[in-house]
Structure formats: structure tokens, C-alpha cells
Coordinates of C-alpha atoms in Angstrom, one line a residue:
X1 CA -37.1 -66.0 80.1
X2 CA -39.3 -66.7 77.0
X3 CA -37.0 -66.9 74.0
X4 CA -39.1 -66.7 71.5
X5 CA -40.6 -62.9 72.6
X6 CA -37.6 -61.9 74.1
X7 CA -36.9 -58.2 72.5
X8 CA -33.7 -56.2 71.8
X9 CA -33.7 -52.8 71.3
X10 CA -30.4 -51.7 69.7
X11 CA -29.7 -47.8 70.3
X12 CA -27.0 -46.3 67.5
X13 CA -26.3 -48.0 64.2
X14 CA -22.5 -47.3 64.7
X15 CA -19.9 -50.2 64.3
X16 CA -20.8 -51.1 67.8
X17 CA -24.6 -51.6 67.3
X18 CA -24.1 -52.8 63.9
X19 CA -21.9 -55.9 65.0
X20 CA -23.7 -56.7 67.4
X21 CA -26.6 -57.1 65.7
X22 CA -25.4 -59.3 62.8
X23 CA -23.6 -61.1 65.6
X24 CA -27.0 -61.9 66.7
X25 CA -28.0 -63.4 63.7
X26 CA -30.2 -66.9 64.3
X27 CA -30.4 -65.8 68.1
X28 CA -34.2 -66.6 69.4
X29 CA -34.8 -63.0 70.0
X30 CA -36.6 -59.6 68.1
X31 CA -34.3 -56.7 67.6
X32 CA -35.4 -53.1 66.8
X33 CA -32.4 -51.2 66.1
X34 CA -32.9 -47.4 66.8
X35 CA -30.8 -44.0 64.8
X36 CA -31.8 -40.7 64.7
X37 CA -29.4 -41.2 61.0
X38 CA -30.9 -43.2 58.4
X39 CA -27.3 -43.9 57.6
X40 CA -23.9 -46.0 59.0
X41 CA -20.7 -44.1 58.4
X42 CA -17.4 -45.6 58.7
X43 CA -15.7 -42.4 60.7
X44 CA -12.2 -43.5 60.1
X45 CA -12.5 -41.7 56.3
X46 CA -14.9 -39.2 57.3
X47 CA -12.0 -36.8 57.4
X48 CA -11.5 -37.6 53.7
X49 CA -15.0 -36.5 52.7
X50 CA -14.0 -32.9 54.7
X51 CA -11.3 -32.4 52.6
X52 CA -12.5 -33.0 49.3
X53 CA -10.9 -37.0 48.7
X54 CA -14.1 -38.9 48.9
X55 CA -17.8 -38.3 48.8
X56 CA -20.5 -38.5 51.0
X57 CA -21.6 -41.7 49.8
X58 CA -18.4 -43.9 49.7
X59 CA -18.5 -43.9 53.3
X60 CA -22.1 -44.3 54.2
X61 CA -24.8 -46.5 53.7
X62 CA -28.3 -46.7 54.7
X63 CA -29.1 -48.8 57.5
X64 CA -32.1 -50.4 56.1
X65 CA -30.2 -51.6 53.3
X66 CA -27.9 -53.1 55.3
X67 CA -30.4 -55.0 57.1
X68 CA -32.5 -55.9 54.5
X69 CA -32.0 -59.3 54.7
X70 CA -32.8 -59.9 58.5
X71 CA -36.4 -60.5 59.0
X72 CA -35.6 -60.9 62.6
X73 CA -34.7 -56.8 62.7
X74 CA -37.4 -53.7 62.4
X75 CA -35.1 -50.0 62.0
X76 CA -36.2 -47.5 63.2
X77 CA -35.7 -43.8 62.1
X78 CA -35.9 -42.1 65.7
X79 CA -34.3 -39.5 68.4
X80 CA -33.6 -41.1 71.8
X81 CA -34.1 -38.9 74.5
X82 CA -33.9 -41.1 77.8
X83 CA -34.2 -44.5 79.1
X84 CA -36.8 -45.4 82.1
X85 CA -34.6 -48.1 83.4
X86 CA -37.8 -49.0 86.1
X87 CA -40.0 -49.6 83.1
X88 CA -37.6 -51.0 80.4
X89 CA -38.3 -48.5 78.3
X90 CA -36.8 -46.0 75.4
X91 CA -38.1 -43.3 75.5
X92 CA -38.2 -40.8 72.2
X93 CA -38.6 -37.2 71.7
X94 CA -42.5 -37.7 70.2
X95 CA -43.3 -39.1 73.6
X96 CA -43.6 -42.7 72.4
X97 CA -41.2 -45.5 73.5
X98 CA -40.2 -48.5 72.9
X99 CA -40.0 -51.7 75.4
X100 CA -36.8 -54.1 75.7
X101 CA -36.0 -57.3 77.5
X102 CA -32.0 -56.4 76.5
X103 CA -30.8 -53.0 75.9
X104 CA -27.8 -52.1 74.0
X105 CA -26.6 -48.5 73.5
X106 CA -24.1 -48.0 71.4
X107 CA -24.5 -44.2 71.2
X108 CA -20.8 -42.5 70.2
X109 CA -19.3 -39.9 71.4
X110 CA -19.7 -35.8 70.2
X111 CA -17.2 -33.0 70.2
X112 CA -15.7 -32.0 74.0
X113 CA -14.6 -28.2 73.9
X114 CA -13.4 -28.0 77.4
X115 CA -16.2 -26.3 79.0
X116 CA -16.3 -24.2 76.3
X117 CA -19.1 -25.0 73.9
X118 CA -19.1 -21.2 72.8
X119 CA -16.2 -22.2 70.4
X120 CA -17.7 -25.3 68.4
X121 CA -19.5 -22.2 66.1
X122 CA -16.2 -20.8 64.8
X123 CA -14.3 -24.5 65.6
X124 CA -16.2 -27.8 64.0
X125 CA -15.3 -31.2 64.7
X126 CA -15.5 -34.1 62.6
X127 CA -18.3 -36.9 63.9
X128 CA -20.9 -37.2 61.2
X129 CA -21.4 -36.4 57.1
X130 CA -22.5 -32.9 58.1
X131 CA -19.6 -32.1 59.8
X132 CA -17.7 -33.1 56.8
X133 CA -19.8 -30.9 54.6
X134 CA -19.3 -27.8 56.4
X135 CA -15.5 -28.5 56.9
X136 CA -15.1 -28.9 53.4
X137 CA -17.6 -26.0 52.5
X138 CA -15.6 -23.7 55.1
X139 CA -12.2 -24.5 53.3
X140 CA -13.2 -24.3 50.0
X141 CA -15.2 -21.1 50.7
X142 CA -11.9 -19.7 52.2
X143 CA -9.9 -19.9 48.8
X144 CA -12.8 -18.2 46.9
X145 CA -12.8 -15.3 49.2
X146 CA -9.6 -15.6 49.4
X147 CA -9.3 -14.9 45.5
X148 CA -11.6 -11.6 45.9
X149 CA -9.8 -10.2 49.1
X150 CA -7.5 -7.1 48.8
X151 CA -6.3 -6.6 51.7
X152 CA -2.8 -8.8 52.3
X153 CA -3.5 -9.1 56.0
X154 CA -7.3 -10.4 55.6
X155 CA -6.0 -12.4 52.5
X156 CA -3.3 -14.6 54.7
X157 CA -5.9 -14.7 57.3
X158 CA -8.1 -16.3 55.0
X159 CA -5.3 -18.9 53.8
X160 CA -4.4 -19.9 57.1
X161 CA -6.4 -22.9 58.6
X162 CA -5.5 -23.8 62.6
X163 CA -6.4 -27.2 63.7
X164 CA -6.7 -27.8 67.2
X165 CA -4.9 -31.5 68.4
X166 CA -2.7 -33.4 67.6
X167 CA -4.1 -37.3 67.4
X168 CA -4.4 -39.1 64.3
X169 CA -7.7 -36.8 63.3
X170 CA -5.3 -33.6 63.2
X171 CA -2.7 -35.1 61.7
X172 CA -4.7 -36.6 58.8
X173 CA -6.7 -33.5 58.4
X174 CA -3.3 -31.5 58.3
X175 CA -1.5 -33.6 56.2
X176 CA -4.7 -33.4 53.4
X177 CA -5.3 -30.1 53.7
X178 CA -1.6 -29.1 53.0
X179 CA -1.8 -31.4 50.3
X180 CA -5.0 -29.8 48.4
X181 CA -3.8 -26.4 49.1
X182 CA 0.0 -26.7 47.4
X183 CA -0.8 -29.3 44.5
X184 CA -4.9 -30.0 44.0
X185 CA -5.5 -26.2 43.9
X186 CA -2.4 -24.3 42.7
X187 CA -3.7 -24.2 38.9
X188 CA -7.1 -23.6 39.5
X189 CA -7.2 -19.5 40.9
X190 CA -5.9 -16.4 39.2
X191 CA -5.3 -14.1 42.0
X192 CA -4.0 -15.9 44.7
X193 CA -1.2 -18.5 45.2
X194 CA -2.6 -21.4 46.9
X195 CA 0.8 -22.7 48.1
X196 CA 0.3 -19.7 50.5
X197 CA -1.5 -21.4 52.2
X198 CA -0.6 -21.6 56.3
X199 CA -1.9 -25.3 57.6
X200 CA -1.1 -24.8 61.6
X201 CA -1.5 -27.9 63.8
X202 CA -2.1 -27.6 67.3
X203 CA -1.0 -29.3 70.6
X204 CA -1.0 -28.8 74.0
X205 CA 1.3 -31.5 74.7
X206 CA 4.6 -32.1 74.0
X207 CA 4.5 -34.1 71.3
X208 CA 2.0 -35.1 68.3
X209 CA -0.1 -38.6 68.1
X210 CA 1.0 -39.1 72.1
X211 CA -0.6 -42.9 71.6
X212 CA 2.2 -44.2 68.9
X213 CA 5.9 -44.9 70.1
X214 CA 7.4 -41.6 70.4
X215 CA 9.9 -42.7 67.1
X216 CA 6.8 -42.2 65.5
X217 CA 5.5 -39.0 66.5
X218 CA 9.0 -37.6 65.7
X219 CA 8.4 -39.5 62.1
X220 CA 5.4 -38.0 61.4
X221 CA 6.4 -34.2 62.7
X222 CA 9.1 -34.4 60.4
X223 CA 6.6 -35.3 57.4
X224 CA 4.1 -33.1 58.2
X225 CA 6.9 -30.3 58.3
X226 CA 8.4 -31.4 55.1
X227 CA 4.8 -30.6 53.6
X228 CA 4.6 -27.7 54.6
X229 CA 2.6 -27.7 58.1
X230 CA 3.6 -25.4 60.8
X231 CA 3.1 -27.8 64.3
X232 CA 2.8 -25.8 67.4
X233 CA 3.5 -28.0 71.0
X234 CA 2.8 -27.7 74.4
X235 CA 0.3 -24.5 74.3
X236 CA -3.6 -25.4 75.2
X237 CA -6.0 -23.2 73.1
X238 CA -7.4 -20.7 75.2
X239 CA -9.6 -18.8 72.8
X240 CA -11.2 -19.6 69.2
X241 CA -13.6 -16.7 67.3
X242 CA -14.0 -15.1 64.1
X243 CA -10.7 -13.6 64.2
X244 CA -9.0 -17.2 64.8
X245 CA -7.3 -19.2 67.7
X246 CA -5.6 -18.0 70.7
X247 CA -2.7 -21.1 72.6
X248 CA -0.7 -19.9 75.3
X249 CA 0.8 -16.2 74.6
X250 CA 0.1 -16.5 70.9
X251 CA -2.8 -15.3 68.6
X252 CA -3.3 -16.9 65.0
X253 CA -5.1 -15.0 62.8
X254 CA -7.1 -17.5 60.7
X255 CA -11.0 -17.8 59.3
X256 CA -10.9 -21.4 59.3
X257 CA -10.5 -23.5 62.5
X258 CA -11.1 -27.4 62.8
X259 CA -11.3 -29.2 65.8
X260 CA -10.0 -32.7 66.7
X261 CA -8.9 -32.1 70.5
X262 CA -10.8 -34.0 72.2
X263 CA -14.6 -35.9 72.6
X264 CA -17.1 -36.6 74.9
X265 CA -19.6 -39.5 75.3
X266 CA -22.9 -39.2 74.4
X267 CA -25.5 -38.3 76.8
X268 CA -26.2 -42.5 77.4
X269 CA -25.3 -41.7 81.3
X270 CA -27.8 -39.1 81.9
X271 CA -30.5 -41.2 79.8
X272 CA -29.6 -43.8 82.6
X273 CA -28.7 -41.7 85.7
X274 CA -25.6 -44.0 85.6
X275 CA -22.0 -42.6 87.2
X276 CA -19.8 -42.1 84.6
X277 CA -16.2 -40.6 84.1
X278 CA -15.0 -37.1 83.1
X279 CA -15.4 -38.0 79.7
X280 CA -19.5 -38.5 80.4
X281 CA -18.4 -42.2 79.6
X282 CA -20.7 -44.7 81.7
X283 CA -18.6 -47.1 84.0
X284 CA -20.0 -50.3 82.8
X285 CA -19.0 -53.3 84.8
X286 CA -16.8 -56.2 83.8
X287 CA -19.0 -57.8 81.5
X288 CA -20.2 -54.4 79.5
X289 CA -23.2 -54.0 81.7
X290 CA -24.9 -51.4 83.5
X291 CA -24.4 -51.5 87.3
X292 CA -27.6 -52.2 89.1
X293 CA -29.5 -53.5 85.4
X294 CA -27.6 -56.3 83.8
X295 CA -30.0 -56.4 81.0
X296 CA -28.6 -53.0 79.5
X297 CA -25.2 -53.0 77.8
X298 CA -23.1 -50.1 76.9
X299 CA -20.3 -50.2 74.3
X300 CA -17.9 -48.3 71.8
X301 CA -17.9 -44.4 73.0
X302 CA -20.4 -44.4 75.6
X303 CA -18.7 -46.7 77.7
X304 CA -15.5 -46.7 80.3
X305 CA -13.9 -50.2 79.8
X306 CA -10.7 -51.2 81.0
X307 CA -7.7 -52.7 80.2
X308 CA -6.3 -55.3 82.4
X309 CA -3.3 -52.9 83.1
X310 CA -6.1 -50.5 83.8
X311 CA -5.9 -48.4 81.0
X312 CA -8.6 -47.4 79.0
X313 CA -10.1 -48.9 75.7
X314 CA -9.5 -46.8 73.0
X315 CA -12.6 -45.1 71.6
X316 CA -11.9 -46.6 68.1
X317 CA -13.8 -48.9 65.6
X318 CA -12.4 -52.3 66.2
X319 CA -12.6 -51.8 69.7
X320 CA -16.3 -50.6 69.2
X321 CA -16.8 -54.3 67.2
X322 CA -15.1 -56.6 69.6
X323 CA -17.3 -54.7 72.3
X324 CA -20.2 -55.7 70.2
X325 CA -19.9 -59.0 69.5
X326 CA -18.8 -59.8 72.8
X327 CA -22.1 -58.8 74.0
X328 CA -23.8 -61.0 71.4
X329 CA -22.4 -64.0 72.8
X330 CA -23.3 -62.8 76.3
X331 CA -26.6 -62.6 75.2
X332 CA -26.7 -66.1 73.9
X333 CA -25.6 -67.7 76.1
X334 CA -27.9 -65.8 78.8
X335 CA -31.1 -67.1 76.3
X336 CA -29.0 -70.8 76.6
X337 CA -29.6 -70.4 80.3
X338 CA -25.5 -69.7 81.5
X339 CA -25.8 -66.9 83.2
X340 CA -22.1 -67.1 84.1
X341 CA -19.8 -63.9 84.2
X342 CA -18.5 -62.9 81.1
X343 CA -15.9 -60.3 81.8
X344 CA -15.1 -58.4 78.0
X345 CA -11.0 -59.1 77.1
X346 CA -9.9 -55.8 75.0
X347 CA -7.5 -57.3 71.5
X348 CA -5.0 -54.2 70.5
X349 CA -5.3 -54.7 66.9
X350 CA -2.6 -51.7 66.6
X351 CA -2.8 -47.6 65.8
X352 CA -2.5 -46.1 62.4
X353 CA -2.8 -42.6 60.8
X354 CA -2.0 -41.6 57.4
X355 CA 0.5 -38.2 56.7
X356 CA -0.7 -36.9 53.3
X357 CA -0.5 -39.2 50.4
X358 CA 2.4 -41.0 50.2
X359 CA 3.3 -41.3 54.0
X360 CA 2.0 -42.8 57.0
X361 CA 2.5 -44.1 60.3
X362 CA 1.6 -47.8 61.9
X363 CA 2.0 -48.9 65.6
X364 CA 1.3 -52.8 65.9
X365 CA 3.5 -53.2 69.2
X366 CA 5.7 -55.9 67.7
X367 CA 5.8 -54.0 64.5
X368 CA 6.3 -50.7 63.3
X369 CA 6.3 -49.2 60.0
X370 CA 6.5 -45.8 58.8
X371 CA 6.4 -43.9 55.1
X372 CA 4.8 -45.5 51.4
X373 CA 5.2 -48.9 53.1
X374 CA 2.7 -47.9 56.0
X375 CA 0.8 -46.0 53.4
X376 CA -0.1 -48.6 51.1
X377 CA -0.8 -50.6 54.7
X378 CA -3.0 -48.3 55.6
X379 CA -5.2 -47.7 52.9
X380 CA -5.2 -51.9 52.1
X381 CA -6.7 -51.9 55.7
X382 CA -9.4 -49.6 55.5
X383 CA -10.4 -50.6 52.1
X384 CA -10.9 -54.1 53.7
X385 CA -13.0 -52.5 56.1
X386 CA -15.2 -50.6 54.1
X387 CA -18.9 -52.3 53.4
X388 CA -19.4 -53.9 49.6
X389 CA -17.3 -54.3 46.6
X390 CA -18.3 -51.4 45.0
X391 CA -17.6 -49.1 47.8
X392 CA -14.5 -50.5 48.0
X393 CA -13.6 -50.3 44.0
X394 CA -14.6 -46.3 44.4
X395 CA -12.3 -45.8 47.4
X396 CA -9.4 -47.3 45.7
X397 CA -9.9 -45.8 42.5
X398 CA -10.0 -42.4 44.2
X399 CA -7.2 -43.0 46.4
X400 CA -5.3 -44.4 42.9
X401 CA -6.2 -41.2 41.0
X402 CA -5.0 -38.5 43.6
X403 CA -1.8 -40.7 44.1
X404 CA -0.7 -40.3 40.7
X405 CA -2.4 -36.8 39.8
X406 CA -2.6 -35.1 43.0
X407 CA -6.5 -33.9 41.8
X408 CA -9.7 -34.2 44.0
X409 CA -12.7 -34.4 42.2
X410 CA -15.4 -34.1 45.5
X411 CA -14.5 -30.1 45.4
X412 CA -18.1 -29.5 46.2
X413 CA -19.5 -26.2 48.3
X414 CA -23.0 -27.5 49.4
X415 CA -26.0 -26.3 52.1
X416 CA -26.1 -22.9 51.1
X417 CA -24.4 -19.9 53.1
X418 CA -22.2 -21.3 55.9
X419 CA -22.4 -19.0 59.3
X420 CA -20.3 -19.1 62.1
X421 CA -22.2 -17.4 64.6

């Protein structure tokens, strides 16, 4: 192949298509990386930005900034709409496309409602900074009209917020939201006692964040409970609408439902007309590759890898970022002329999820840590994580100031009127 005009299109800026790209820095090859965002968000806070911790900008940054200094890489501000495998070719919704030599998509995932996309109006889910928005705009709007409502019935209804599953998403959300409600806001509205306030957390199975050693799960049910959540197990949600959430037998009255049950892939396998699992994930092979097109890569999200015990990969960041670079240096070392398989070895780096403020929950396999130990681990890990100093000094100031004062200062109702169908 000739090196020097070999060309990489990179589809999704996410920590995927991000490592992978400044993995293939000094690499004899052009890169165009593709978004339909202008922006790179690190997810793992994004729930922190819904419920009023952090703002919008402490946990995103624009993707040409972060490339500025590769020559080697042209961004693109663009909305994939398929891939014409025959061609090499990505194809966009204004009917252009772009050519590759090496394809990498790196596309996420979206919001899975079970076959039943009806509810995601009353129901949002947390995957980008306008999901975030109207979560926290929904809450916030809640207590105002909360402080204006007569009737007792409507009133509670209004102070009660359901949140569908029980990962790390719902316990974070519910652990926050509880938190905001009984100390951020108690001083703040005349008519209504915001330590009223119902945070429900739902789970069809039998037992919360089912991925962590079940010490844990009983660790963190017993602080979300000391908070003042309500945790409902083993009853699937069977209905979600203005009037609230239905799971098993049971109706909730609530106006504010979040969603963190489950996701799906993006649409990478239709682009491709690739087989893919229930989860819309594409069954890459060994090496991260397409079947049938070993010059297309799928990673992160969008793909099905395995773990030697044939388990899956979790769909989380560090796994998205080994996934990356590891299709770098196949890359490489294709342009070095070893075309050799490279089969992709999964690291378990370890599961965390934060209860709250003060609490929180670590799973490292050899290690395990729960309470302000895990806490401070946790937030020393994401900090870490986070791209620049300065982003990094805001975080931890924030973090520093609601520890000590229990006050949230991004309590911002923004996009105009919200409307839930």
C-alpha cells in the first residue's frame, strides 16, 4: 500500500476514536476524524452535569482544540449516515462522502427502551450534554412547580423522581439527586419541604450494580437507603407516561423519570450490513475488524468483543481506549508490512460508582474498598482522567466545595420550555 497517501477516516470523537487517533501520531498516514458534535465529552461525569454538580463545560471540549496541534488530522463537523463498504466510502446526510484506505468507527451507543421507544419522551437517558440539560431542567422545573402546586397528591407527585436501573448510572444519579433535594435545596423554597422529596431506584433484578461483588451491592443499598432512596428489586418496568412508571403490579406516581436501564449500539451494523448481537453491537472479529473487510475497525460501544472466558467487554471508557490504541498499532504495523493476526487482549482495570458525596464503591478483583476511602479513590481517578489542568482544578474545586457545604452552584434551567410529549 502507499504510505504516504494512505487515509483514515475516524468516525466518533469519543474516547475510542480519540485514542486512537493520538495513538497514531507520526504514523505515515492522513486521518479525517468525523462527529456530528463539535465536542468530546468524558460520559463518566455527565451525570454530574444532570444534577446540577458540574457544568457543561468541565466535561467537554471541542475537538478541534484538541487536535490543534496535529497537522496530520482534518475534523470534520458531519452526520454519518452509512458506509458503502464496496466503494470505501462514508457516506453523509448532504450526500457527499468521504474515501478511506482504514475505517475506524467508534460510534457509541444510544438509549435501549426495550422495544419501547414510546417511553424515552416522558423517560431520558443520559448519553450526551443535552441529555444532561434536560435532566437537570426536568428536576429543577419539578421543585418550582412543586412550590406553586396545591394539591397534596399532584405536589408529592411532583417530588417524587423514579429512575429506571440499577448500574452505576442509577445509583450515581440516585445518590445526587437525594443529596440536592434534602441538603442543596432545603433553604432555598418557602412552600414546600424539599426533604420530601421521594428518589425511587428501580431494578428488575435482584440486586443493585449486578457487575460488583455482591458485598458491594449490599454496601451500596444500605447507603443509598441511609440517604433517603427508596430501591425497588426484581420488578421490570412495564409502563412510563406523564402520570409516572408502572414495575410489576405497582404504579408510581411521579413527573420526573430518568432512565439508565439499559443501551444499544449505534446504528454502525446497519451502516455496514454487518451481523451483530441483540444489543445492535457488530461482531467484530478477533483483531477488532469487520468480517469480510479487514480494513474497517469497530470499537468501544459499537462493537461485540470478547473476553477470553467469553464474556463480554464492558461498554466503558478504558475499555473503549485500550480498544483504540490497539487498533493503532494494528495499523502500524499493517503500513510496516506485518500483516500478522493481532487478536485485541481486554485489561480489567476494575468497576467503580460513587453513592452520594461521601460514599462510594470500588471493585478491583484483588481489592475492594467501600465508603470515604473509595470516595476520595474515585474522584482522584476521574480527576486524572479528565483533559487539562484547568479542567481538572474546576472539577476538584467543585467537588471540594459541595463536600464541605453541600451547595451546587450549576442550578441552571436552560432551552426554554421542556415538553414531554
Amino acid at each position: 500500500m502507499n504510505q504516504a497517501s494512505h487515509h483514515v477516516v475516524v468516525v466518533g470523537a469519543g474516547f475510542g476514536g480519540l485514542e486512537f487517533t493520538r495513538a497514531l501520531a507520526g504514523a505515515p498516514v492522513r486521518i479525517t476524524m468525523i462527529d456530528k458534535r463539535n465536542h468530546h465529552l468524558f460520559q463518566p461525569l455527565l451525570y454530574q452535569v444532570a444534577t446540577t454538580a458540574l457544568a457543561t463545560s468541565e466535561i467537554a471540549w471541542p475537538i478541534r482544540h484538541l487536535l490543534r496541534k496535529r497537522k496530520d488530522v482534518t475534523t470534520l463537523l458531519a452526520n454519518v449516515v452509512g458506509v458503502d463498504r464496496a466503494g470505501k466510502r462514508v457516506l453523509l446526510d448532504d450526500g457527499s462522502a468521504v474515501a478511506y484506505d482504514t475505517l475506524l468507527l467508534a460510534t457509541g451507543a444510544r438509549h435501549a427502551y426495550f422495544g419501547h421507544d414510546e417511553w424515552e419522551p416522558f423517560a431520558p437517558g443520559l448519553k450526551t450534554l443535552e441529555d444532561a440539560t434536560t435532566v437537570r431542567r426536568r428536576i429543577l422545573l419539578a421543585f418550582e412547580q412543586a412550590e406553586r402546586e396545591t394539591d397534596p397528591a399532584k405536589r408529592q407527585a411532583l417530588l417524587t423522581i423514579a429512575i429506571v436501573g440499577g448500574g452505576p448510572s442509577g445509583v450515581e444519579l440516585a445518590g445526587t439527586i437525594i443529596e440536592l433535594a434534602h441538603d442543596t435545596l432545603r433553604s432555598e423554597f418557602r412552600n414546600i419541604d424539599t426533604r420530601q422529596t421521594r428518589v425511587v431506584l428501580i431494578e428488575a433484578g435482584d440486586r443493585i450494580l449486578a457487575n460488583f461483588a455482591p458485598k458491594l451491592s449490599d454496601y451500596a443499598m444500605k447507603a443509598l437507603e441511609r440517604l433517603g432512596v427508596t430501591i425497588e428489586l426484581g420488578r421490570a418496568v412495564t409502563r412510563c407516561d406523564a402520570e409516572g412508571v408502572v414495575f410489576g403490579d405497582k404504579h408510581l406516581a411521579a413527573s420526573t423519570i430518568l432512565w439508565a436501564a439499559g443501551v444499544a449500539a449505534s446504528p454502525a451494523a446497519e451502516w455496514l450490513g454487518a451481523a451483530a448481537d441483540r444489543a445492535g453491537r457488530v461482531l467484530v472479529e478477533r483483531d477488532l475488524s469487520v468480517p469480510g473487510s479487514p480494513e474497517i475497525f469497530v470499537v468501544g460501544d459499537a462493537a461485540h468483543v470478547l473476553r477470553p472466558d467469553r464474556r463480554p467487554v464492558p461498554g466503558v471508557a478504558p475499555a473503549a481506549k485500550q480498544q483504540g490504541r490497539h487498533v493503532a498499532a494494528t495499523l502500524k504495523a499493517r503500513l510496516a508490512g506485518n500483516t500478522g493476526p493481532r487478536p485485541f487482549r481486554y485489561r480489567h482495570d476494575g468497576d467503580l460508582a460513587t453513592i452520594g458525596k461521601r460514599a462510594a464503591v470500588i471493585d478491583f478483583g484483588w481489592i475492594k474498598l467501600t465508603g470515604w476511602a473509595a470516595w476520595w479513590l474515585w474522584g482522584i481517578a476521574h480527576i486524572y482522567f479528565l483533559i487539562g489542568f484547568r479542567n481538572r482544578l474546576a472539577v476538584s474545586l467543585s467537588w471540594l466545595w459541595i463536600y464541605a457545604t453541600g451547595q451546587r452552584s450549576a442550578r441552571l434551567i436552560t432551552q426554554g420550555d421542556d415538553d414531554k410529549g
